Amino acid sequence: MSEPAAASRAPARDAGGAGTGLLLLAPALLMVTALFLYPLGYSLTGAFRGVDGAWTLANFTKSFELYSRDIGFTVAIIGLSTLLIAFFSIAIGGYLTLGENRTAVVILRWLYRWPLFIPFIVAGQLMRAFLARNGMLNNTLMAMGVLDPADAPSLLDWRGIVIAFVWKQTPFVALLVAGAMATLDRSTIEAARNLGAGRLRILIEIVVPQVRQTLVVGLVLSFVTMMSVLSVPLMINAQSPTMITVDMAFRINAYGDYGVANALGFLSCALTGAVAWIYLRHGIRERGRQ
Amino acid sequence: MRSASLDVERVAIRYGATPVLHDVSLTVAPGQFVALLGASGCGKTSLLRAISGFVRVASGRITVSGEDITNLPPERRDMAMVFQSYALWPHMTVAGNIGYGLKLRRVNRAGRAKRIAEVLRLLGLDGLADRPVTELSGGQRQRVALGRALAINPRILLLDEPLSNLDARIRQTVRHEIKALQKELGITAVHVTHDREEAMVMADRIAVMNAGRIVQFGTPAGVYNRPNSAFVATFLGADNVVALDAHSDEQTVRIAAATDHDAATLHRANGAGAGVHLVETLNGSAQAHFRAASARLIGAGDAAPDALVLRGRIAQCSYPGGVFRYAIAVGSQQFMVDDARERVPGEAVGIAVPAQALHIFPASGHA
């Protein structure tokens, strides 16, 4: 075959390939549009429509009037949980990478993943049994004589939600972080030890900076997951203030008020969107550096 | 720079049930550069890691200037290691990498900046202080790794095959640079390598290792010209091996004729006198080792005085530069010989190996 003939044929084949590719993708695209994009768009625009169908910001005004404390509460709880998850997952990953007691490392590796396989609703239930005034935690502390029965607190409030979130999400982030740490060039760790760095210092100054991108990805995904959990706040802390997922369920179930529920949903989306934006920007910067 | 002596006394290492180092002893004088030379798996890296503290010793003692460091963790041994992969921290700049050890030693910012500048100048890396290490070439990275180790004025510098990731041309240059720096600073150094030439060029003393033991320890010229075993001879390039029937006395080595070589009576090396190198008296079956570069080709019918002559044909010819390299088929064996004259494959020739180029060991001593 002469070269010009080959050249002229190549674009035709590419065009055909693109056509076939689109055809193959069409069912998936259709499903995503019909089952995800359309309902999402519908509920997002629904946040800006009144009961009469006219454009309005009334839903947002009402949301802020009724639930501004809950919005702050949600952001604070999830922000705090994210920080704690970062702390614990670095600690777990760090011990798995730098720990010298092999037995402890093996036990920790086997143990830390268990919460991953437990659904949020079961985690909520477990926490109720564990953290209530007459729950397992207080009973154990009282039996040990550490706690006076008269002072036994119930942790079934914001603290319970944070504990449940951290307990449930830490293994997920730790799994990612420990994986990234395991793939590091061990000699970068040894080089620091060789120059005189202790293990905590190595973790903070050598290991974590090298797995930062993975850590951020894990935390962003965790943040988004926690934003969408209804069962845990509902089971642990259904009083006021509570999280906006509970408020959304309440507006719909009790009042059929889709407008305010959509407005609260819009705010959740805006929050997770902001976090996702940080993540994407971070990713682009890292790639640019490489 | 503080010079320290290093003593390794009967150190053994086991990985699980597998012994990798058998009662190895080694003494490095202050300011000396010692190379641990051996093939993969001979235990040279394990020995270096035991010295640096990354591998626990099963028995034995390691001391630095008399201080027992056998059970100290790596971070408290005050040594600096240059790793094969450089092990630079990719999230730091050149200055960050070089200054890290100083930061750990609580040197203040001004002191660090001064020392970093000194090290950069010493290594010819001026102007690269703020460059991320990921933007450097292989040779530059290697220098930063060396600078990071030197910045803290370590008692002992450990080099774990630091040149094996560089391309051949840069390797030649860096070799001499490291050696010159080490001499200038007077620092005690232990260098692991599998490259004979690198060990010869850089080290004051070479420890040749095999199967978890140091099999010979001496100056480069000593181990090169006076290998104490067939293994060392082969490893140091005397890898043409011919089986002989040989008998020796105080003065001479008598070699009986065989199908592939002539009979010969050769001088035996005595003190400074040149001749065949023996480690023990020969009394029958033996193996002679010689290097391609120290033999020469002669005509098929020619004789050579005070030399062992093998008879064969040229099987192959190549020109690596300077001299021609011939593969000579002698019986069922092939020998490599360098010769300045160009000859054609198929030609019948003799290989003349001068007495002083021969290292003969009893055949039972084959390693």
XYZ file of C-alpha atoms in Angstrom:
657
model
C 0.000 0.000 0.000
C 1.405 3.424 -0.855
C 1.797 5.910 1.949
C -0.711 8.547 0.795
C -3.379 5.839 0.513
C -2.664 4.713 4.042
C -2.782 8.293 5.273
C -6.099 8.985 3.629
C -7.631 5.858 5.060
C -6.560 6.440 8.632
C -8.926 9.358 9.417
C -11.875 7.456 7.925
C -11.151 4.534 10.204
C -10.804 6.897 13.175
C -14.124 8.520 12.432
C -15.760 5.115 12.196
C -14.096 4.127 15.480
C -15.394 7.254 17.198
C -18.906 6.545 15.905
C -18.852 2.977 17.177
C -17.421 4.172 20.491
C -20.233 6.677 20.949
C -22.780 4.009 20.059
C -21.322 1.704 22.680
C -21.362 4.472 25.271
C -24.907 5.640 24.459
C -26.822 3.262 26.793
C -24.574 4.187 29.744
C -24.832 7.909 28.940
C -28.605 7.587 28.680
C -28.815 5.840 32.039
C -26.618 8.441 33.739
C -28.667 11.272 32.242
C -32.069 9.737 33.046
C -31.308 8.349 36.494
C -28.765 10.800 37.834
C -28.350 14.073 35.975
C -32.039 14.757 35.421
C -33.145 14.084 39.047
C -30.150 16.020 40.330
C -30.917 18.985 38.115
C -34.600 18.718 39.026
C -33.945 18.764 42.768
C -31.344 21.511 42.483
C -33.673 23.747 40.499
C -36.471 22.679 42.873
C -34.555 24.523 45.607
C -35.251 27.776 43.720
C -38.979 27.244 43.118
C -41.896 28.013 45.421
C -45.011 25.820 45.832
C -46.601 27.720 42.926
C -43.639 26.825 40.688
C -42.319 30.421 40.480
C -38.572 31.205 40.907
C -37.816 32.308 44.454
C -35.143 32.294 47.184
C -37.806 31.697 49.874
C -36.685 28.102 50.439
C -33.197 29.292 51.283
C -34.486 32.068 53.562
C -36.611 29.519 55.391
C -33.726 27.021 55.554
C -31.449 29.565 57.163
C -34.190 30.762 59.553
C -34.948 27.247 60.761
C -31.718 25.384 60.322
C -28.746 27.751 60.380
C -27.589 26.157 63.669
C -27.904 22.699 62.105
C -25.850 23.780 59.089
C -23.083 25.049 61.370
C -23.400 21.909 63.504
C -23.039 19.710 60.396
C -19.971 21.554 59.136
C -18.374 21.492 62.591
C -19.031 17.778 63.168
C -17.813 16.706 59.755
C -14.829 19.044 59.860
C -13.819 17.722 63.289
C -14.406 14.118 62.182
C -12.250 14.672 59.077
C -9.396 16.027 61.196
C -9.629 13.099 63.612
C -9.794 10.620 60.732
C -6.653 12.188 59.261
C -4.906 11.909 62.627
C -5.863 8.285 63.255
C -5.281 7.068 59.713
C -1.786 8.623 59.709
C -1.146 6.999 63.085
C -2.317 3.589 61.841
C -0.522 3.826 58.486
C 2.569 5.155 60.258
C 2.673 2.283 62.712
C 2.143 -0.259 59.930
C 5.041 1.299 57.996
C 7.475 2.177 60.780
C 6.455 -0.159 63.621
C 9.196 -2.492 64.777
C 7.146 -4.897 66.854
C 6.161 -7.367 64.148
C 3.417 -9.012 66.204
C 1.777 -5.666 66.939
C 1.980 -4.722 63.254
C 0.359 -7.991 62.161
C -2.438 -7.669 64.726
C -3.091 -4.024 63.820
C -3.128 -4.827 60.104
C -5.706 -7.534 60.699
C -7.798 -5.518 63.122
C -8.082 -2.019 61.707
C -10.116 -2.881 58.612
C -13.087 -4.445 60.364
C -15.263 -1.305 60.571
C -15.033 -1.075 56.761
C -17.384 -4.030 56.459
C -20.011 -2.681 58.848
C -22.860 -0.557 57.420
C -23.407 2.923 58.849
C -26.751 1.965 60.364
C -25.190 -0.934 62.247
C -22.346 1.369 63.330
C -25.004 3.756 64.692
C -26.678 0.917 66.547
C -23.363 -0.265 67.993
C -22.588 3.244 69.198
C -25.971 3.516 70.915
C -25.240 0.362 72.893
C -21.710 1.487 73.584
C -22.068 5.190 74.422
C -25.434 5.456 76.215
C -25.608 6.510 79.880
C -25.993 2.850 80.877
C -23.988 1.660 77.854
C -20.999 -0.619 77.687
C -18.405 2.148 77.953
C -19.805 3.625 81.164
C -20.489 0.172 82.651
C -16.907 -0.874 82.035
C -15.526 2.370 83.498
C -17.821 2.002 86.542
C -16.829 -1.638 87.030
C -13.202 -0.553 86.959
C -13.990 2.079 89.561
C -12.823 4.892 87.279
C -16.258 6.484 87.002
C -18.826 7.327 89.670
C -22.302 6.035 88.571
C -23.854 9.387 89.537
C -21.578 11.237 87.084
C -21.987 8.783 84.197
C -22.526 10.929 81.084
C -24.360 9.959 77.947
C -22.196 10.480 74.893
C -25.205 10.190 72.599
C -24.939 13.744 71.275
C -22.505 15.413 68.857
C -19.686 13.428 70.428
C -21.434 10.169 69.576
C -21.776 11.202 65.937
C -18.103 12.156 65.736
C -17.054 8.883 67.379
C -19.247 6.852 64.992
C -17.953 8.697 61.907
C -14.326 8.435 62.939
C -14.715 4.780 63.865
C -16.399 3.969 60.568
C -14.310 6.128 58.184
C -10.791 5.859 59.636
C -10.210 2.336 58.243
C -11.093 3.518 54.736
C -8.613 6.401 54.769
C -6.049 4.312 56.674
C -6.338 1.622 53.987
C -5.473 4.137 51.251
C -2.785 5.874 53.270
C -1.130 2.658 54.474
C -1.129 1.379 50.883
C 0.603 4.526 49.674
C 3.097 4.374 52.535
C 3.883 0.744 51.722
C 4.834 1.682 48.171
C 7.298 4.390 49.286
C 10.968 3.766 48.594
C 12.028 2.353 52.003
C 15.460 3.855 51.588
C 13.976 7.378 51.888
C 12.913 6.339 55.407
C 16.238 4.676 56.151
C 18.141 7.726 54.925
C 16.350 9.863 57.522
C 16.963 7.343 60.331
C 20.569 7.097 59.276
C 20.959 10.873 59.663
C 19.484 10.681 63.143
C 15.706 11.187 62.813
C 13.378 9.409 65.258
C 10.330 7.581 63.999
C 7.723 10.236 64.845
C 9.815 12.821 63.051
C 10.204 10.526 60.037
C 6.441 10.010 59.940
C 5.711 13.743 60.003
C 8.566 15.067 57.874
C 9.372 12.241 55.454
C 6.448 9.820 55.127
C 3.305 11.993 55.311
C 4.517 14.619 52.802
C 5.162 11.838 50.299
C 1.640 10.354 50.669
C -0.130 13.721 51.016
C -2.023 13.382 47.778
C -3.479 10.000 48.740
C -4.367 11.322 52.183
C -6.235 14.287 50.676
C -8.129 12.005 48.269
C -9.151 9.720 51.146
C -10.284 12.633 53.310
C -12.292 14.259 50.512
C -14.093 10.988 49.750
C -14.702 10.514 53.465
C -16.046 14.041 53.827
C -18.529 13.481 50.990
C -19.619 10.148 52.476
C -20.206 11.648 55.919
C -22.213 14.527 54.407
C -24.702 11.997 53.067
C -25.181 9.794 56.133
C -28.664 9.933 57.615
C -28.741 6.855 59.828
C -26.005 7.808 62.293
C -27.304 11.264 63.344
C -30.852 9.906 63.323
C -29.972 7.087 65.716
C -27.488 8.867 67.945
C -28.638 12.478 68.067
C -32.106 13.166 66.748
C -32.559 16.193 69.055
C -31.704 19.784 68.141
C -29.214 20.767 66.853
C -28.756 17.901 64.462
C -27.334 17.303 61.020
C -28.963 18.578 57.841
C -29.581 15.079 56.491
C -32.040 14.603 59.400
C -33.667 17.953 58.625
C -34.086 17.044 54.957
C -35.728 13.739 55.829
C -37.957 15.519 58.328
C -39.083 18.229 55.824
C -40.058 15.589 53.313
C -41.582 12.974 55.629
C -43.426 15.306 57.978
C -44.420 18.192 55.678
C -43.874 16.997 52.127
C -41.815 20.210 51.892
C -39.541 19.409 48.966
C -38.581 23.064 48.498
C -36.718 23.452 51.804
C -35.355 19.890 51.569
C -33.978 20.733 48.115
C -32.468 23.959 49.410
C -30.694 22.041 52.195
C -29.596 19.475 49.599
C -28.259 22.300 47.451
C -26.190 23.519 50.401
C -24.786 19.975 50.959
C -23.876 19.834 47.296
C -22.201 23.254 47.528
C -20.141 22.074 50.539
C -19.038 18.806 48.966
C -18.459 20.667 45.688
C -16.123 23.096 47.464
C -14.184 20.201 48.958
C -14.061 18.376 45.615
C -12.768 21.570 44.017
C -9.927 21.703 46.543
C -9.172 18.084 45.682
C -9.163 18.652 41.924
C -7.040 21.766 42.189
C -4.609 19.888 44.387
C -4.450 17.034 41.876
C -3.759 19.378 38.980
C -1.019 21.155 40.901
C 0.634 17.837 41.808
C 0.496 16.661 38.195
C 1.891 19.991 37.041
C 4.819 19.547 39.437
C 5.534 16.066 38.106
C 36.111 16.188 59.626
C 36.517 13.667 62.464
C 38.216 10.439 61.451
C 37.187 7.328 63.280
C 38.319 3.743 63.164
C 35.836 0.947 62.600
C 36.162 -2.567 63.939
C 33.888 -5.421 63.005
C 34.623 -8.433 65.223
C 33.293 -11.894 64.362
C 29.926 -10.565 63.225
C 27.306 -13.091 62.164
C 23.946 -12.272 60.588
C 20.987 -14.550 60.036
C 17.792 -13.837 58.122
C 15.427 -16.190 59.931
C 17.174 -19.546 59.883
C 19.391 -18.632 56.911
C 22.898 -17.504 57.824
C 24.098 -14.708 55.526
C 27.298 -13.649 57.287
C 29.654 -16.045 59.102
C 31.851 -14.537 61.813
C 33.176 -11.709 59.658
C 35.958 -9.500 61.024
C 37.154 -6.283 59.426
C 39.293 -3.387 60.594
C 39.162 0.015 58.962
C 41.778 2.551 60.064
C 40.855 6.245 60.504
C 40.623 7.957 57.123
C 40.826 4.698 55.221
C 38.585 3.838 52.258
C 37.602 0.170 52.263
C 35.624 -1.504 49.485
C 33.513 -4.595 50.112
C 33.689 -6.365 46.779
C 31.653 -9.400 45.816
C 28.916 -10.832 43.645
C 25.176 -10.467 44.437
C 24.203 -12.399 47.537
C 27.729 -12.620 48.988
C 26.699 -10.661 52.104
C 28.444 -7.358 51.346
C 25.275 -5.243 51.630
C 24.231 -7.136 54.773
C 27.587 -6.286 56.339
C 27.157 -2.611 55.434
C 23.614 -2.616 56.843
C 24.881 -4.237 60.043
C 27.461 -1.448 60.354
C 24.758 1.176 59.781
C 22.387 -0.534 62.220
C 19.599 -1.511 59.833
C 20.315 -5.208 60.289
C 20.656 -6.791 63.725
C 23.722 -8.916 64.242
C 23.199 -12.398 65.641
C 26.611 -12.374 67.336
C 29.810 -10.375 67.308
C 30.684 -6.765 68.038
C 30.973 -3.539 66.055
C 32.981 -0.668 67.505
C 33.737 2.840 66.259
C 36.932 4.318 67.736
C 36.610 1.834 70.571
C 32.950 2.634 71.362
C 30.674 -0.398 71.140
C 27.767 0.448 68.839
C 26.512 -3.104 68.220
C 23.148 -2.461 69.845
C 22.652 1.211 69.029
C 19.740 2.060 66.698
C 20.756 3.498 63.293
C 19.778 7.048 64.249
C 22.320 7.104 67.094
C 25.362 5.768 65.257
C 26.492 9.079 63.750
C 27.223 7.558 60.364
C 25.973 8.726 57.008
C 24.972 6.432 54.210
C 24.644 7.062 50.483
C 22.034 4.732 49.040
C 21.977 2.953 45.706
C 18.669 4.632 44.801
C 19.992 7.949 46.260
C 16.909 7.969 48.539
C 16.477 11.721 48.168
C 13.260 13.135 49.595
C 11.211 14.195 46.584
C 9.143 16.766 48.514
C 12.223 18.789 49.448
C 14.621 21.012 47.549
C 18.334 20.353 47.183
C 19.010 22.578 50.210
C 16.223 20.840 52.155
C 17.792 17.448 51.536
C 21.332 18.535 52.345
C 20.299 20.535 55.408
C 18.032 17.908 56.952
C 20.734 16.212 59.014
C 21.823 19.615 60.294
C 18.247 20.460 61.278
C 18.118 17.183 63.243
C 21.293 18.311 65.005
C 19.594 21.606 65.891
C 21.991 23.730 63.858
C 20.385 27.179 63.538
C 19.189 28.593 60.243
C 22.302 30.687 59.581
C 24.614 27.784 60.421
C 22.645 25.513 58.127
C 22.715 27.966 55.238
C 26.478 28.355 55.611
C 27.145 24.616 55.673
C 24.733 23.941 52.770
C 26.566 26.562 50.691
C 29.905 24.934 51.562
C 28.700 21.475 50.585
C 27.151 22.741 47.348
C 30.417 24.423 46.420
C 32.403 21.304 47.330
C 30.232 19.193 45.034
C 29.955 21.684 42.191
C 26.221 22.175 42.728
C 26.279 25.962 43.186
C 23.049 27.668 42.254
C 20.922 24.524 42.639
C 20.004 25.032 46.309
C 16.355 25.880 45.665
C 15.789 23.354 42.874
C 13.410 20.454 43.687
C 15.468 17.253 43.603
C 13.002 15.739 41.115
C 14.328 18.180 38.502
C 17.950 17.020 38.722
C 19.869 14.620 36.470
C 21.151 11.275 37.762
C 24.659 12.587 38.360
C 23.372 15.663 40.197
C 21.087 13.542 42.370
C 23.997 11.331 43.255
C 25.979 14.385 44.323
C 23.107 15.700 46.431
C 22.908 12.293 48.148
C 26.629 12.481 48.839
C 26.287 16.099 50.013
C 23.470 15.134 52.374
C 25.747 12.525 53.922
C 28.814 14.793 54.124
C 26.945 17.837 55.487
C 26.766 16.397 58.991
C 30.510 15.572 59.217
C 29.781 11.918 59.965
C 32.296 9.713 61.771
C 31.937 7.126 59.031
C 30.675 7.387 55.477
C 28.884 4.322 54.113
C 28.400 3.948 50.365
C 25.935 1.294 49.157
C 26.644 0.856 45.429
C 26.146 4.594 44.937
C 27.328 4.594 41.329
C 25.416 1.670 39.906
C 22.536 3.814 38.623
C 24.777 6.198 36.702
C 25.724 5.711 33.085
C 29.250 4.477 32.413
C 30.816 7.800 31.427
C 29.526 9.752 34.445
C 30.415 6.824 36.694
C 34.083 7.155 35.741
C 34.120 10.847 36.694
C 32.126 10.518 39.930
C 34.365 7.658 41.071
C 37.386 9.921 41.062
C 35.442 12.811 42.576
C 34.295 10.728 45.535
C 37.782 9.347 46.089
C 39.325 12.829 45.926
C 36.730 14.235 48.351
C 37.219 11.364 50.765
C 40.963 11.936 50.783
C 40.579 15.690 51.102
C 38.186 15.354 54.040
C 40.076 12.419 55.565
C 36.849 10.618 56.293
C 36.674 6.880 57.044
C 34.592 5.190 54.337
C 33.139 1.762 53.594
C 31.975 1.200 50.052
C 29.914 -1.735 48.763
C 30.324 -2.648 45.109
C 30.265 -5.581 42.714
C 32.420 -3.678 40.221
C 36.066 -4.759 40.406
C 37.437 -1.719 38.647
C 35.430 0.649 40.834
C 36.795 -1.024 43.975
C 40.360 -0.942 42.612
C 40.188 2.734 41.641
C 38.502 4.034 44.781
C 39.645 1.934 47.726
C 42.777 1.838 49.862
C 41.873 -1.701 50.929
C 39.573 -4.235 49.321
C 37.674 -6.947 51.191
C 36.678 -9.597 48.662
C 33.569 -11.410 49.885
C 32.087 -14.754 48.970
C 29.239 -16.748 50.535
C 29.036 -14.638 53.700
C 32.784 -14.484 54.372
C 35.645 -12.103 53.650
C 37.918 -14.340 51.581
C 40.743 -11.849 51.093
C 41.549 -8.429 52.519
C 44.364 -6.336 51.142
C 45.499 -3.452 48.978
C 44.121 -3.282 45.408
C 47.503 -4.334 44.011
C 47.790 -7.092 46.598
C 44.473 -8.754 45.845
C 44.953 -8.224 42.121
C 48.465 -9.645 41.838
C 48.381 -12.101 44.722
C 44.882 -13.615 44.889
C 44.814 -16.179 47.698
C 42.237 -18.488 46.108
C 40.889 -19.533 42.739
C 37.686 -17.641 43.577
C 39.487 -14.324 44.158
C 41.605 -14.837 41.037
C 38.499 -15.408 38.908
C 36.594 -12.526 40.517
C 39.476 -10.144 39.907
C 39.573 -10.935 36.224
C 41.954 -13.917 35.957
C 39.114 -15.925 34.502
C 40.915 -17.968 31.841
C 41.296 -21.306 33.622
C 43.374 -24.219 32.383
C 43.679 -27.618 34.082
C 47.268 -28.797 34.493
C 49.456 -31.414 36.027
C 52.048 -29.397 37.952
C 54.718 -29.911 40.587
C 56.536 -27.173 42.424
C 59.613 -26.791 44.580
C 61.196 -23.717 46.173
C 62.377 -22.236 42.870
C 60.406 -23.681 39.983
C 57.068 -24.959 38.788
C 57.216 -27.904 36.393
C 54.194 -28.370 34.146
C 53.731 -31.650 32.269
C 52.761 -31.563 28.587
C 49.143 -32.351 27.648
C 47.099 -32.310 24.443
C 46.385 -28.577 24.708
C 49.644 -27.256 26.209
C 53.404 -27.774 26.058
C 55.578 -28.886 28.953
C 57.201 -25.997 30.789
C 59.469 -25.266 33.687
C 58.760 -21.817 35.072
C 60.185 -19.558 37.756
C 58.205 -19.367 40.937
C 57.556 -15.924 42.424
C 59.734 -15.400 45.473
C 59.590 -12.172 47.426
C 60.059 -9.412 44.862
C 61.205 -11.821 42.130
C 58.726 -12.229 39.273
C 57.325 -15.644 38.462
C 54.318 -17.932 38.877
C 52.139 -16.994 41.855
C 51.362 -19.979 44.120
C 49.628 -20.083 47.475
C 50.759 -23.610 48.276
C 53.046 -26.319 46.922
C 51.710 -28.050 43.821
C 51.860 -31.784 43.646
C 49.709 -33.019 40.754
C 46.336 -31.806 39.571
C 46.122 -27.989 39.469
C 44.339 -25.086 37.810
C 46.073 -22.100 36.331
C 44.327 -18.696 36.088
C 45.386 -15.861 33.827
C 43.986 -12.613 32.444
C 43.227 -11.945 28.799
C 45.394 -8.824 28.888
C 48.496 -10.507 30.325
C 48.811 -13.293 27.722
C 49.911 -12.802 24.091
C 49.597 -14.714 20.855
C 52.550 -16.384 19.109
C 52.842 -18.350 15.880
C 51.690 -21.987 15.838
C 55.233 -23.367 15.809
C 56.905 -20.720 17.989
C 58.199 -21.256 21.508
C 58.240 -18.733 24.365
C 60.761 -18.681 27.209
C 59.512 -18.807 30.829
C 55.909 -19.027 29.664
C 53.128 -21.579 29.529
C 52.131 -22.141 25.899
C 48.638 -23.334 24.930
C 47.986 -24.425 21.329
C 44.740 -23.698 19.528
C 42.928 -21.825 16.762
C 41.327 -18.384 16.613
C 37.571 -18.850 16.923
C 36.535 -15.218 17.017
C 38.025 -11.773 16.789
C 36.716 -8.404 17.999
C 38.151 -4.949 18.455
C 37.083 -3.284 21.737
C 39.691 -0.536 21.155
C 43.475 -0.411 21.593
C 44.053 -4.130 21.083
C 42.255 -6.979 19.347
C 40.380 -9.450 21.546
C 40.549 -13.057 20.431
C 38.559 -16.082 21.520
C 40.965 -19.002 21.058
C 39.568 -22.533 20.877
C 41.967 -24.883 22.688
C 40.584 -28.423 22.686
C 37.007 -28.119 23.939
C 37.739 -24.878 25.861
C 37.862 -21.247 24.833
C 40.300 -18.662 26.175
C 40.176 -14.905 25.788
C 43.427 -13.219 24.824
C 44.234 -9.595 23.923
C 46.860 -8.998 21.287
C 47.960 -5.932 19.351
C 48.441 -7.726 16.005
C 45.473 -8.379 13.764
C 44.954 -12.040 12.862
C 42.198 -13.911 11.061
C 39.751 -16.424 12.548
C 40.782 -20.026 11.828
C 44.508 -19.295 12.145
C 46.499 -21.780 14.283
C 48.200 -19.907 17.149
C 49.887 -20.380 20.488
C 48.852 -18.548 23.654
C 51.954 -17.614 25.608
C 51.234 -16.892 29.263
C 54.327 -15.446 30.994
C 55.161 -17.003 34.363
C 54.360 -13.788 36.270
C 50.841 -13.732 34.762
C 49.976 -17.196 36.093
C 48.165 -17.895 39.357
C 48.159 -21.633 39.973
C 46.074 -23.310 42.674
C 45.734 -26.999 43.561
C 42.640 -28.342 41.741
C 40.904 -29.320 45.004
C 40.945 -25.685 46.078
C 38.457 -24.741 43.385
C 35.949 -22.335 44.956
